[in-house]
Short mmCIF file of C-alpha atoms in Angstrom, two decimals:
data_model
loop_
_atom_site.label_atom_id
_atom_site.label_comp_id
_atom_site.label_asym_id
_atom_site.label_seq_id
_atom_site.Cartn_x
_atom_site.Cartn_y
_atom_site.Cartn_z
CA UNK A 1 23.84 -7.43 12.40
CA UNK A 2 26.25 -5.50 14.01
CA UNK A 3 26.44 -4.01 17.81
CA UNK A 4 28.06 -1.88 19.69
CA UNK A 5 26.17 1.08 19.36
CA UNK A 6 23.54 2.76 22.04
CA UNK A 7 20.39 3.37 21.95
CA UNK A 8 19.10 6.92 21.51
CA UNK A 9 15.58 6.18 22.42
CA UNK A 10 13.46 8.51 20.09
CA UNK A 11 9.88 8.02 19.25
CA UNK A 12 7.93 10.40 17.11
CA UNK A 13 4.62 11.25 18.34
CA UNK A 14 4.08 13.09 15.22
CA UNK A 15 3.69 10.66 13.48
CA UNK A 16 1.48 8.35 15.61
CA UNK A 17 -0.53 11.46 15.83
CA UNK A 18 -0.90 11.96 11.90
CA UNK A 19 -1.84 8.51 11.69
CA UNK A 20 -4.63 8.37 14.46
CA UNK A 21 -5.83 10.76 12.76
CA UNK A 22 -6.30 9.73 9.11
CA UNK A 23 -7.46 6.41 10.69
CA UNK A 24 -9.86 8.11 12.54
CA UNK A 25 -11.24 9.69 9.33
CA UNK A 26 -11.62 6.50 7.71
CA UNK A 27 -13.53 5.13 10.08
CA UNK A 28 -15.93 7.93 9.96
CA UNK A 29 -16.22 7.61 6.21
CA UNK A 30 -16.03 4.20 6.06
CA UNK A 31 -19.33 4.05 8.22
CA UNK A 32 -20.98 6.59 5.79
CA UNK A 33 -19.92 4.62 2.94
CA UNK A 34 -21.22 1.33 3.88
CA UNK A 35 -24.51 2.63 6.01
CA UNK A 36 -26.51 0.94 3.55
CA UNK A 37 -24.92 -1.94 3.79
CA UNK A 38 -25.74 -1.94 7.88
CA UNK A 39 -29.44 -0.84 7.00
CA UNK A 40 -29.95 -3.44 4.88
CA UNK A 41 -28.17 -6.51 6.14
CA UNK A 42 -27.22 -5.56 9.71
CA UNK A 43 -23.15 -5.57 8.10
CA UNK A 44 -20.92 -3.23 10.18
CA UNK A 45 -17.80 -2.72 8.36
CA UNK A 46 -16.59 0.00 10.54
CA UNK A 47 -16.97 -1.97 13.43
CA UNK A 48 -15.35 -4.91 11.73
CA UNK A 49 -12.19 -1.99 10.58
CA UNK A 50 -11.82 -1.57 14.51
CA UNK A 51 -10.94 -4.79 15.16
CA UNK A 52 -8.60 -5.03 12.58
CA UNK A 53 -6.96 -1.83 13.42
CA UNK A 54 -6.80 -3.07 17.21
CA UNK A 55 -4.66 -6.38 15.66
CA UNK A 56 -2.60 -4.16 13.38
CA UNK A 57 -1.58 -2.25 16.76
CA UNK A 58 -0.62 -5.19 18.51
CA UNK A 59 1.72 -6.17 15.54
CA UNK A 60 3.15 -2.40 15.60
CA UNK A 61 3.70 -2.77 19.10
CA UNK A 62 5.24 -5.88 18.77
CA UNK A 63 7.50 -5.29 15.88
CA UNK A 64 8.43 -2.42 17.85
CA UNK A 65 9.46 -4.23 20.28
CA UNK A 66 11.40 -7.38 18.68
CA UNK A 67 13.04 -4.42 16.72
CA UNK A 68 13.58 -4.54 12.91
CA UNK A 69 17.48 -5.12 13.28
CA UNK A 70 16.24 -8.78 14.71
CA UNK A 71 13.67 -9.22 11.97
CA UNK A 72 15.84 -8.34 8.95
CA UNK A 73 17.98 -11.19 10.11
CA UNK A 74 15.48 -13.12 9.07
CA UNK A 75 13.64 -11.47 6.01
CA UNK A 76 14.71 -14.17 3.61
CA UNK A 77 12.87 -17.05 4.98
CA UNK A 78 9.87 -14.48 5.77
CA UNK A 79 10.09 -13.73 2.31
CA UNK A 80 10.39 -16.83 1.17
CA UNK A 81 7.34 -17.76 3.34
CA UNK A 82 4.85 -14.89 2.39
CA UNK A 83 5.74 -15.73 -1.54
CA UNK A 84 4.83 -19.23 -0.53
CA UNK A 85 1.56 -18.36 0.44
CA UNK A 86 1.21 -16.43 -2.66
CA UNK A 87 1.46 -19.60 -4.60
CA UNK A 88 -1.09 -21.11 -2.67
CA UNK A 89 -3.32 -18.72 -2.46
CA UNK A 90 -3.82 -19.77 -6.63
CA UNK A 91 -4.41 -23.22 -5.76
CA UNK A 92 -8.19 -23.89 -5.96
CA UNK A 93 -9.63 -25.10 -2.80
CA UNK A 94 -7.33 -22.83 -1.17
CA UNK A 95 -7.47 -19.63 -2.06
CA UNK A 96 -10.71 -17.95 -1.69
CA UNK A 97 -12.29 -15.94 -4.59
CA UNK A 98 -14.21 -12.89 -4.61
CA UNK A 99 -15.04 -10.40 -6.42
CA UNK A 100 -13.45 -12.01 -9.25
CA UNK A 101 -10.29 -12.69 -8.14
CA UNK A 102 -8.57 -15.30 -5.82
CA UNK A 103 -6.47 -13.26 -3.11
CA UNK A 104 -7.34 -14.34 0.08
CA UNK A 105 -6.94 -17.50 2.34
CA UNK A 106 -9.44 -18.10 5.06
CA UNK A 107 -8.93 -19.01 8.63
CA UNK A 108 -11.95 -19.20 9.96
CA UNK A 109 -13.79 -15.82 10.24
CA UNK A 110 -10.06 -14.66 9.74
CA UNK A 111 -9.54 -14.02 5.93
CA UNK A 112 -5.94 -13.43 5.03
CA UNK A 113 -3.93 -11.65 1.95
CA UNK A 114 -0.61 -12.62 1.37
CA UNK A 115 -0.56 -10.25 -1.20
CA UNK A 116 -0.55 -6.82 1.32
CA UNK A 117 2.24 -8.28 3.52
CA UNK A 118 4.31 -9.12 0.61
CA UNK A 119 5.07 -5.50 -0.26
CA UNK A 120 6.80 -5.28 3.70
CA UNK A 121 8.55 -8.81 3.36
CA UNK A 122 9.90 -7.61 0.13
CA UNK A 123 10.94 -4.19 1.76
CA UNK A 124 12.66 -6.31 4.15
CA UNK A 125 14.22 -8.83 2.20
CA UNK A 126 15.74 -5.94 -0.41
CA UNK A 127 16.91 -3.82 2.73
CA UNK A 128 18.62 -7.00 3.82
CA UNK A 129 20.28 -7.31 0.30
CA UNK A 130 21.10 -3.78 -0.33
CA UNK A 131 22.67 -3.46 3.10
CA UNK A 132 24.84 -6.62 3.00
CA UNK A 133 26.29 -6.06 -0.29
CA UNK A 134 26.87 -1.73 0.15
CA UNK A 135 29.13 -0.18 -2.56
CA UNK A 136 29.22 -3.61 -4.59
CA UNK A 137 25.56 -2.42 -5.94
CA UNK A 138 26.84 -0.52 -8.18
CA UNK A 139 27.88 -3.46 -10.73
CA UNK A 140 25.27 -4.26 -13.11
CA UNK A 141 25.42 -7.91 -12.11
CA UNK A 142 24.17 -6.37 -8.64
CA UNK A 143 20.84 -5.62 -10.00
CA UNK A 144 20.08 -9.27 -10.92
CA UNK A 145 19.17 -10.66 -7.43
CA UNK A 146 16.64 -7.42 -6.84
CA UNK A 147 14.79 -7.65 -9.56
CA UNK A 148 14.03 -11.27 -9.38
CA UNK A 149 13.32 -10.56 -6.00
CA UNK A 150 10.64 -7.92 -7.61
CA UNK A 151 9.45 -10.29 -10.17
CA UNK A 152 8.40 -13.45 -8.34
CA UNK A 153 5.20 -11.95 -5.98
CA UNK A 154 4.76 -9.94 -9.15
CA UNK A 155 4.26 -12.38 -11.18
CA UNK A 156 2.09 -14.02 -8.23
CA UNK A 157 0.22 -11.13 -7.35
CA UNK A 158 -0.71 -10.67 -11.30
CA UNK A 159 -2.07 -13.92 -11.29
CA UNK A 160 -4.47 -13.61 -8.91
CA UNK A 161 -5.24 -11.18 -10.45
CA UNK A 162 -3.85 -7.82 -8.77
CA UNK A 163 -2.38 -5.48 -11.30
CA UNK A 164 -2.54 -2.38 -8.71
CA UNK A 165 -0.67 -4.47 -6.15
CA UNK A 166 2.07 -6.04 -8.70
CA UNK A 167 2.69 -2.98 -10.17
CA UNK A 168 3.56 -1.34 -6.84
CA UNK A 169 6.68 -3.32 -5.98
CA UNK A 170 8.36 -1.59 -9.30
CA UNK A 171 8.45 2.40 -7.99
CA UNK A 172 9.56 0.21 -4.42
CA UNK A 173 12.97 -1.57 -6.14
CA UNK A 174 13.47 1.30 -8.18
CA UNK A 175 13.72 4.12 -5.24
CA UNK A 176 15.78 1.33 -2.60
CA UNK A 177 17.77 0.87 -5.38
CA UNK A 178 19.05 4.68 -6.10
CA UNK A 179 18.29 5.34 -2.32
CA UNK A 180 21.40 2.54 -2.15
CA UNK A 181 23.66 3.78 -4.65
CA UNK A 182 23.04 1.94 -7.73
CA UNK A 183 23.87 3.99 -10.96
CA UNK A 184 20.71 5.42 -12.99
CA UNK A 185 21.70 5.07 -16.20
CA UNK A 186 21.41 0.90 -15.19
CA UNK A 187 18.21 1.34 -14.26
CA UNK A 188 17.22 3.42 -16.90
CA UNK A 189 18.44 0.86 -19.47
CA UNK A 190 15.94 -1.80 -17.35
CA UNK A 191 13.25 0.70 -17.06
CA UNK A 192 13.40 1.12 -21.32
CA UNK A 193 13.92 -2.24 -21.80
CA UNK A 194 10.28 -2.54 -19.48
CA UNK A 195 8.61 0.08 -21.64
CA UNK A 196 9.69 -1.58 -24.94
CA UNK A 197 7.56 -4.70 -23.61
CA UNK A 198 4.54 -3.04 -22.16
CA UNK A 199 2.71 -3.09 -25.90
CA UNK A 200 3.12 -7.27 -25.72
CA UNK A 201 1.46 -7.10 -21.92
CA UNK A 202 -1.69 -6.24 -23.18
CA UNK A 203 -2.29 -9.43 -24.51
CA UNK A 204 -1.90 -11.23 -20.93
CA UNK A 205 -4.53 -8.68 -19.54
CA UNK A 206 -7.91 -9.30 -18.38
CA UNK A 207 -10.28 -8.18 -20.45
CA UNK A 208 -12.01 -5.76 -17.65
CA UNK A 209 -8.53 -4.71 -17.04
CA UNK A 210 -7.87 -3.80 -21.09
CA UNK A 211 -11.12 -1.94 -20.49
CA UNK A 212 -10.16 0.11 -17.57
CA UNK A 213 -7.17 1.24 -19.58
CA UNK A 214 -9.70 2.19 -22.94
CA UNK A 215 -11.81 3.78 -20.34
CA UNK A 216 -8.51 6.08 -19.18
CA UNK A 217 -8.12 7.35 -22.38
CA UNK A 218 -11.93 7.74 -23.23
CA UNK A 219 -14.28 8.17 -20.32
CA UNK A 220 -17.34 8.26 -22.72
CA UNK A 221 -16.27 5.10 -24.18
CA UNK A 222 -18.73 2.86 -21.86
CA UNK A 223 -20.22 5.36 -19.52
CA UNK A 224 -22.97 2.42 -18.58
CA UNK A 225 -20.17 -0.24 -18.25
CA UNK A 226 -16.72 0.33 -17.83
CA UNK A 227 -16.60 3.35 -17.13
CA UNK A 228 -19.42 3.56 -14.66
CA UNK A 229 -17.29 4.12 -11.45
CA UNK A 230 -15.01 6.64 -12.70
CA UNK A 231 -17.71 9.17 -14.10
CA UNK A 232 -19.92 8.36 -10.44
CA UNK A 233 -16.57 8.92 -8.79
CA UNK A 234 -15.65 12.24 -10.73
CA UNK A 235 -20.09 13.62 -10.14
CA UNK A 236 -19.17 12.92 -6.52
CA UNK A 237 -15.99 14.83 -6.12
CA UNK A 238 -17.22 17.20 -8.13
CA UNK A 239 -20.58 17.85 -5.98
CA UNK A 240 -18.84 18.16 -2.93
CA UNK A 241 -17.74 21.63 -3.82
CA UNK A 242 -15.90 23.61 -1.19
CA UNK A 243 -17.14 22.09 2.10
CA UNK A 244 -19.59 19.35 1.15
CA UNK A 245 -22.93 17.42 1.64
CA UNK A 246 -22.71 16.50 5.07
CA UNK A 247 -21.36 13.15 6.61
CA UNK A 248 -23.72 10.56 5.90
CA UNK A 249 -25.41 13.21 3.63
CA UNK A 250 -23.56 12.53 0.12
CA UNK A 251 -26.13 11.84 -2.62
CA UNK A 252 -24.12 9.21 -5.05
CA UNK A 253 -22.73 7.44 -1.93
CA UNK A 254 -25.82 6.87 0.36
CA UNK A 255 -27.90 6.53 -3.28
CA UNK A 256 -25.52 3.45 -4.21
CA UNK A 257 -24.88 5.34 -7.08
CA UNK A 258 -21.08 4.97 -6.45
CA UNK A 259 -19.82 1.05 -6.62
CA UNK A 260 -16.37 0.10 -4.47
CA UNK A 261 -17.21 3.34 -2.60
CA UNK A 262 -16.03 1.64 0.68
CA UNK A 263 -12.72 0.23 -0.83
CA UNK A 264 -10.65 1.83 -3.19
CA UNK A 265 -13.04 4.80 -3.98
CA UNK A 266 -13.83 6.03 -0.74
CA UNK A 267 -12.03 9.68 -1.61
CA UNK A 268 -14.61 9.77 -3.48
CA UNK A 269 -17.21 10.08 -0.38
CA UNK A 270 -15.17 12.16 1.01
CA UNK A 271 -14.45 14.80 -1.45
CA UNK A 272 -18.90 14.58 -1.91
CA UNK A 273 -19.42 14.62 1.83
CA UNK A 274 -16.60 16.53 3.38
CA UNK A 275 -15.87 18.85 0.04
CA UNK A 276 -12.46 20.88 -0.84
CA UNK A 277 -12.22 21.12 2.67
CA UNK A 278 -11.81 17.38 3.72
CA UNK A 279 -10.06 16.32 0.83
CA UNK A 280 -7.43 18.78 1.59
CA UNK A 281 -6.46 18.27 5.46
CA UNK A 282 -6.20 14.41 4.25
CA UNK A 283 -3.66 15.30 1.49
CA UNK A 284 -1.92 17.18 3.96
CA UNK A 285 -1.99 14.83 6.81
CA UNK A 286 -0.38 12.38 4.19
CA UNK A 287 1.58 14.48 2.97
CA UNK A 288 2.90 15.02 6.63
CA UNK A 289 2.70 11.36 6.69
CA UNK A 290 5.35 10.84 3.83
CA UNK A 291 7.49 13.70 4.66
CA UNK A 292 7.89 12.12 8.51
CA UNK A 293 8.88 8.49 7.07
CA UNK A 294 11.46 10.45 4.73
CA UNK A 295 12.86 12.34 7.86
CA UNK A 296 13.06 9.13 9.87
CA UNK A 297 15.34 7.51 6.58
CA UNK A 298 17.08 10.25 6.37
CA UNK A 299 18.41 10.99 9.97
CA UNK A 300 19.15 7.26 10.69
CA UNK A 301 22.84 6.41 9.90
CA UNK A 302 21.81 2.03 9.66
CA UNK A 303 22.15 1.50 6.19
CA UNK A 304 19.03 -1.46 6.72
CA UNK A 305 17.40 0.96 8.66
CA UNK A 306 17.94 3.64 5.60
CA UNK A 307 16.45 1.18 3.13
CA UNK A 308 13.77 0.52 4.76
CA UNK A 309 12.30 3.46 6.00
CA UNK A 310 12.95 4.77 2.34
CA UNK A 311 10.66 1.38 0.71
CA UNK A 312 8.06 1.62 3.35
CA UNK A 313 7.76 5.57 2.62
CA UNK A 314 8.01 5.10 -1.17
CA UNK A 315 5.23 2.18 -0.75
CA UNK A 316 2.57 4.91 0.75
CA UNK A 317 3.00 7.69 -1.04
CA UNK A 318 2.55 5.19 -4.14
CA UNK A 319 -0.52 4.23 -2.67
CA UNK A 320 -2.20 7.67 -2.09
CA UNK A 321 -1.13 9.43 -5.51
CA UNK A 322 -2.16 6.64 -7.56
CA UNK A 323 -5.44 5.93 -5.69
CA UNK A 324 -6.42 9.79 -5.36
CA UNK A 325 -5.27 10.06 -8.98
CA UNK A 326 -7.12 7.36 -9.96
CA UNK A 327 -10.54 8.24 -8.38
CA UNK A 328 -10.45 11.69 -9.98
CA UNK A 329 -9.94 10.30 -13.54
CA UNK A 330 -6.15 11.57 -13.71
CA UNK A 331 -4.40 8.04 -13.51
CA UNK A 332 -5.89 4.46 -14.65
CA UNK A 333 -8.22 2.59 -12.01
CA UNK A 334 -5.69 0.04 -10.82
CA UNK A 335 -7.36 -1.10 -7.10
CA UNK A 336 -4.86 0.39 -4.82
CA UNK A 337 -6.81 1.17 -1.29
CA UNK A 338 -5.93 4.47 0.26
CA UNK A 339 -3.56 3.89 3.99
CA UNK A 340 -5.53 3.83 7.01
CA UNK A 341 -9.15 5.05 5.01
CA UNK A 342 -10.13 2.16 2.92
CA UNK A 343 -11.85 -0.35 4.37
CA UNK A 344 -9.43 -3.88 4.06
CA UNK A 345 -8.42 -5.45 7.37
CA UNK A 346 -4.96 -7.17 5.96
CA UNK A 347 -4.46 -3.71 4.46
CA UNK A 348 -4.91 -1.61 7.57
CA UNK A 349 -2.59 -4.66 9.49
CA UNK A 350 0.09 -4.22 7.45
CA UNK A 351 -0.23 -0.31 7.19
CA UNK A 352 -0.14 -0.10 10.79
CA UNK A 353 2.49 -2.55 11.24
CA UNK A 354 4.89 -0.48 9.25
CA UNK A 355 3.76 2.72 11.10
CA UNK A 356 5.74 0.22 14.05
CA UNK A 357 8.51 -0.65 12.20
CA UNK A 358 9.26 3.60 11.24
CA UNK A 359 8.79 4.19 15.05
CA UNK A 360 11.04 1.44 15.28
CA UNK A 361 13.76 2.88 13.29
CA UNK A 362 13.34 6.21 14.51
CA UNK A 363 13.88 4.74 18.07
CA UNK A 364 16.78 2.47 16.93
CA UNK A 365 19.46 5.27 15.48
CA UNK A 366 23.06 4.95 15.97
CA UNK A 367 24.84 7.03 17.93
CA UNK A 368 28.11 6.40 18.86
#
């Protein structure tokens, strides 16, 4: 990296504000949503999202504190590392399975998900790229390195299987990628050549996941099966109305009529127990969210810094509109978690710890 530059020694508060606050809410409705759970087997999965918020901080703080300029130095082997533990997170006897798929590797009482922190060590790795090689990303031959950078964890992360999670490193490249100056109609051409393909994917889909997709198109196609969550998802928005049931109060939540209510649906508890009302100050404080992390790119003259402020940004607003989409029937159920709200400790780590790495950047600008 290069130095000679001060130190200007921002830090938005904003931001940290915005954030303490969503998390806040999720911890609220993440205690509604799984009250059952501690009724009936003593499980408290808010309690357990504390702690893993506390370790997220201390990774924040410390990224914050090595600085990003010193990590990015190193994002290749990190990469390299994290899609390492992707591959062995498919080796049986290593990876640990649940809920159908094999994602996580345990440490103990620590489970771990190479899957969440590869969407940051790819952020970093591409930022690295993209800022070492500048104007020459404008040759097609440019684009080859990215997009097998894209395509390994993708690949991985399909396997395991993830589709939400794969998927998401493809609106990532493509944004860094314009963000750094490569031309459009390049990645057009690789975005139609991707579309031309997608009728030969469905035959490497699972078969839940080929019914999730049916399902999109067709609700009532298997309202007892498939479909199930969506059309309990869509009653419980729905019956929220303008300022909803009540905290702890929501009928289809605290009935268990509502499955994954804790996860990746848990708008849906809050649109039934906080109504209109709720759901709207969280879109906003995200929306807040996003438009703070596009500031921060945007006002800092490092061209690694630039890159990755814009792929951490892109990477949560991804993950809100396609959950919240997805939860009100408007996009395909996919398993993205919602930042800061659903309940996932690796998720909430690495959320947090790119809430640090912003901060970081915002604190790190050049000014000469």
């Amino acid at each position: 990296m290069k130095n000679g530059y001060k130190l200007k020694g921002e830090f938005d508060y904003g931001l940290v504000l915005i954030t303490a606050v969503i998390l806040l809410m999720g911890l609220f409705v993440i205690y509604s949503a799984s009250y059952q759970k501690l009724v009936s087997s003593n499980a408290n999965l808010a309690m357990r999202q504390v702690n893993s918020a506390l370790i997220g901080l201390l990774i924040a703080a410390a990224i914050f504190r090595i600085g990003y300029q010193r990590i990015i130095d190193f994002s290749y082997y990190i990469f390299g590392l994290n899609v390492l533990f992707l591959i062995l997170v498919l080796v049986p006897g290593i990876g640990d399975v649940r809920y159908g798929a094999r994602r996580w590797i345990d440490f103990g009482s620590f489970a771990f998900q190479p899957s969440e922190f590869a969407k940051v060590t790819f952020i970093f790795a591409l930022a690295k790229y993209l800022g070492d090689i500048k104007e020459g990303i404008e040759r097609p031959k440019a684009l080859i390195v990215p997009f097998a950078m894209a395509v390994v964890p993708m690949l991985l992360i399909f396997k395991e299987p993830d589709l939400g999670t794969a998927l998401i490193f493809v609106p990532i490249l493509l944004t860094m990628l314009l963000i750094a100056g490569a031309r459009l109609k390049y990645l057009l051409l690789v975005i139609g050549a991707g579309l031309a393909c997608a009728p030969f994917l469905w035959f490497i889909l699972k078969d839940y996941q080929r019914a999730r997709l049916l399902v999109f198109l067709n609700p009532n196609l298997d309202p007892l099966g498939a479909g199930y969550t969506i059309i309990q998802s869509k009653i419980a928005i729905g019956s929220g109305g303008i300022f909803g049931k009540g905290w702890l109060s929501g009928t289809q939540n605290q009935l268990n009529f509502l499955p994954e209510r804790h996860t990746d649906f848990i708008f849906s508890v809050v649109g039934e127990e906080w109504g209109f009302i709720g759901g709207a100050l969280l879109l906003f404080l995200f929306y807040r969210f996003v438009g703070k992390g596009i500031r921060i790119a945007e006002t800092t003259s490092d061209t690694y810094g630039k890159a990755l402020a814009y792929g951490i940004t892109t990477m949560f607003a991804v993950h809100v509109i396609v959950n919240i989409g997805m939860v009100c029937g408007i996009m395909p159920v996919v398993g993205l978690p919602l930042p800061f709200v659903s309940y996932g400790g690796s998720f909430l780590m690495m959320s947090l710890a790119c809430v640090g790495i912003l901060e970081n950047i915002k604190n790190k600008r050049k000014v000469f």
